[in-house]
């Protein structure tokens, strides 16, 4: 999505969001695409999708382990390369 859409969804503010997205780019969690002045963000690969699906399933009011397993089965991660390292920033909106 566009940065403005991500900002609206997370409500963390443009400066902090830009820092978070830069860290996620450096960690190869997201990829970008430019269209004129717009920058579009997408998850980089199936490993990133699995991580996000897992967090979505766990960070709810009533976590459901079956949703985590369903997310894992729905993604083909056999060829995905997981990225590890220190200093990787992440963000979540906790209600």
PDB file of C-alpha atoms in Angstrom:
ATOM      1  CA  UNK A   1       0.000   0.000   0.000  1.00  0.00           C
ATOM      2  CA  UNK A   2       0.901   3.657  -0.118  1.00  0.00           C
ATOM      3  CA  UNK A   3       2.690   5.289   2.799  1.00  0.00           C
ATOM      4  CA  UNK A   4      -0.347   7.489   3.455  1.00  0.00           C
ATOM      5  CA  UNK A   5      -2.560   4.378   3.686  1.00  0.00           C
ATOM      6  CA  UNK A   6      -0.117   2.700   6.078  1.00  0.00           C
ATOM      7  CA  UNK A   7       0.045   5.894   8.155  1.00  0.00           C
ATOM      8  CA  UNK A   8      -3.751   6.011   8.397  1.00  0.00           C
ATOM      9  CA  UNK A   9      -3.966   2.321   9.351  1.00  0.00           C
ATOM     10  CA  UNK A  10      -1.243   2.431  12.011  1.00  0.00           C
ATOM     11  CA  UNK A  11      -1.690   5.994  13.291  1.00  0.00           C
ATOM     12  CA  UNK A  12       1.974   6.163  14.375  1.00  0.00           C
ATOM     13  CA  UNK A  13       2.822   9.336  12.475  1.00  0.00           C
ATOM     14  CA  UNK A  14       4.786  10.002   9.320  1.00  0.00           C
ATOM     15  CA  UNK A  15       8.310  10.474  10.788  1.00  0.00           C
ATOM     16  CA  UNK A  16       8.169   7.294  12.894  1.00  0.00           C
ATOM     17  CA  UNK A  17       6.541   5.371  10.045  1.00  0.00           C
ATOM     18  CA  UNK A  18       9.282   6.393   7.624  1.00  0.00           C
ATOM     19  CA  UNK A  19      11.928   5.153  10.065  1.00  0.00           C
ATOM     20  CA  UNK A  20      10.092   1.858  10.555  1.00  0.00           C
ATOM     21  CA  UNK A  21       9.639   1.297   6.822  1.00  0.00           C
ATOM     22  CA  UNK A  22      13.326   2.069   6.168  1.00  0.00           C
ATOM     23  CA  UNK A  23      14.330  -0.544   8.760  1.00  0.00           C
ATOM     24  CA  UNK A  24      11.936  -3.087   7.250  1.00  0.00           C
ATOM     25  CA  UNK A  25      13.406  -2.390   3.778  1.00  0.00           C
ATOM     26  CA  UNK A  26      16.960  -2.873   5.061  1.00  0.00           C
ATOM     27  CA  UNK A  27      15.895  -6.182   6.631  1.00  0.00           C
ATOM     28  CA  UNK A  28      14.320  -7.290   3.318  1.00  0.00           C
ATOM     29  CA  UNK A  29      10.890  -7.638   4.941  1.00  0.00           C
ATOM     30  CA  UNK A  30       9.246  -5.179   2.548  1.00  0.00           C
ATOM     31  CA  UNK A  31       9.946  -4.137  -1.017  1.00  0.00           C
ATOM     32  CA  UNK A  32       9.121  -0.852  -2.708  1.00  0.00           C
ATOM     33  CA  UNK A  33       7.907   0.261  -6.097  1.00  0.00           C
ATOM     34  CA  UNK A  34       7.831   3.871  -7.327  1.00  0.00           C
ATOM     35  CA  UNK A  35       5.109   5.392  -9.455  1.00  0.00           C
ATOM     36  CA  UNK A  36       5.925   9.061  -9.947  1.00  0.00           C
ATOM     37  CA  UNK A  37       5.999  10.620  -6.487  1.00  0.00           C
ATOM     38  CA  UNK A  38       4.178   7.676  -4.908  1.00  0.00           C
ATOM     39  CA  UNK A  39       6.092   4.867  -3.195  1.00  0.00           C
ATOM     40  CA  UNK A  40       4.230   1.585  -2.834  1.00  0.00           C
ATOM     41  CA  UNK A  41       5.164  -1.020  -0.224  1.00  0.00           C
ATOM     42  CA  UNK A  42       4.549  -4.750  -0.309  1.00  0.00           C
ATOM     43  CA  UNK A  43       5.786  -7.681   1.701  1.00  0.00           C
ATOM     44  CA  UNK A  44       9.016  -9.005   0.215  1.00  0.00           C
ATOM     45  CA  UNK A  45       8.278 -12.725   0.083  1.00  0.00           C
ATOM     46  CA  UNK A  46       6.367 -15.672   1.529  1.00  0.00           C
ATOM     47  CA  UNK A  47       8.520 -15.715   4.668  1.00  0.00           C
ATOM     48  CA  UNK A  48       7.467 -12.115   5.394  1.00  0.00           C
ATOM     49  CA  UNK A  49       3.834 -12.996   4.697  1.00  0.00           C
ATOM     50  CA  UNK A  50       4.060 -15.912   7.119  1.00  0.00           C
ATOM     51  CA  UNK A  51       5.505 -13.660   9.839  1.00  0.00           C
ATOM     52  CA  UNK A  52       2.751 -11.065   9.363  1.00  0.00           C
ATOM     53  CA  UNK A  53      -0.004 -13.701   9.228  1.00  0.00           C
ATOM     54  CA  UNK A  54       1.334 -15.238  12.424  1.00  0.00           C
ATOM     55  CA  UNK A  55       1.452 -11.870  14.210  1.00  0.00           C
ATOM     56  CA  UNK A  56      -2.085 -11.052  13.035  1.00  0.00           C
ATOM     57  CA  UNK A  57      -3.311 -14.394  14.366  1.00  0.00           C
ATOM     58  CA  UNK A  58      -1.531 -13.969  17.718  1.00  0.00           C
ATOM     59  CA  UNK A  59      -2.035 -10.244  18.392  1.00  0.00           C
ATOM     60  CA  UNK A  60      -5.776 -10.315  18.722  1.00  0.00           C
ATOM     61  CA  UNK A  61      -8.027 -10.175  21.747  1.00  0.00           C
ATOM     62  CA  UNK A  62      -8.515 -13.952  21.516  1.00  0.00           C
ATOM     63  CA  UNK A  63      -5.538 -15.580  19.760  1.00  0.00           C
ATOM     64  CA  UNK A  64      -6.414 -18.714  17.796  1.00  0.00           C
ATOM     65  CA  UNK A  65      -3.532 -21.179  17.245  1.00  0.00           C
ATOM     66  CA  UNK A  66      -5.507 -22.791  14.423  1.00  0.00           C
ATOM     67  CA  UNK A  67      -5.352 -19.523  12.466  1.00  0.00           C
ATOM     68  CA  UNK A  68      -1.566 -19.578  12.812  1.00  0.00           C
ATOM     69  CA  UNK A  69      -1.406 -23.122  11.456  1.00  0.00           C
ATOM     70  CA  UNK A  70      -3.793 -22.236   8.633  1.00  0.00           C
ATOM     71  CA  UNK A  71      -1.587 -19.279   7.670  1.00  0.00           C
ATOM     72  CA  UNK A  72       1.506 -21.492   7.696  1.00  0.00           C
ATOM     73  CA  UNK A  73      -0.141 -24.117   5.505  1.00  0.00           C
ATOM     74  CA  UNK A  74      -1.468 -21.545   3.028  1.00  0.00           C
ATOM     75  CA  UNK A  75       1.989 -20.153   2.228  1.00  0.00           C
ATOM     76  CA  UNK A  76       4.674 -22.001   0.342  1.00  0.00           C
ATOM     77  CA  UNK A  77       7.815 -21.130   2.265  1.00  0.00           C
ATOM     78  CA  UNK A  78      10.059 -23.976   1.111  1.00  0.00           C
ATOM     79  CA  UNK A  79      12.180 -21.648  -1.034  1.00  0.00           C
ATOM     80  CA  UNK A  80      11.920 -18.608   1.189  1.00  0.00           C
ATOM     81  CA  UNK A  81      14.990 -17.232   2.927  1.00  0.00           C
ATOM     82  CA  UNK A  82      14.366 -16.018   6.449  1.00  0.00           C
ATOM     83  CA  UNK A  83      16.318 -12.921   7.396  1.00  0.00           C
ATOM     84  CA  UNK A  84      17.741 -12.646  10.889  1.00  0.00           C
ATOM     85  CA  UNK A  85      19.772  -9.962  12.528  1.00  0.00           C
ATOM     86  CA  UNK A  86      19.832  -7.402  15.270  1.00  0.00           C
ATOM     87  CA  UNK A  87      18.585  -3.870  15.113  1.00  0.00           C
ATOM     88  CA  UNK A  88      15.588  -4.687  12.957  1.00  0.00           C
ATOM     89  CA  UNK A  89      12.723  -2.429  13.883  1.00  0.00           C
ATOM     90  CA  UNK A  90       9.118  -3.520  13.781  1.00  0.00           C
ATOM     91  CA  UNK A  91       5.838  -1.961  14.571  1.00  0.00           C
ATOM     92  CA  UNK A  92       2.385  -2.985  15.702  1.00  0.00           C
ATOM     93  CA  UNK A  93      -0.698  -1.095  16.648  1.00  0.00           C
ATOM     94  CA  UNK A  94      -1.920  -2.419  19.973  1.00  0.00           C
ATOM     95  CA  UNK A  95      -5.437  -1.442  20.906  1.00  0.00           C
TER      96      UNK A  95
END
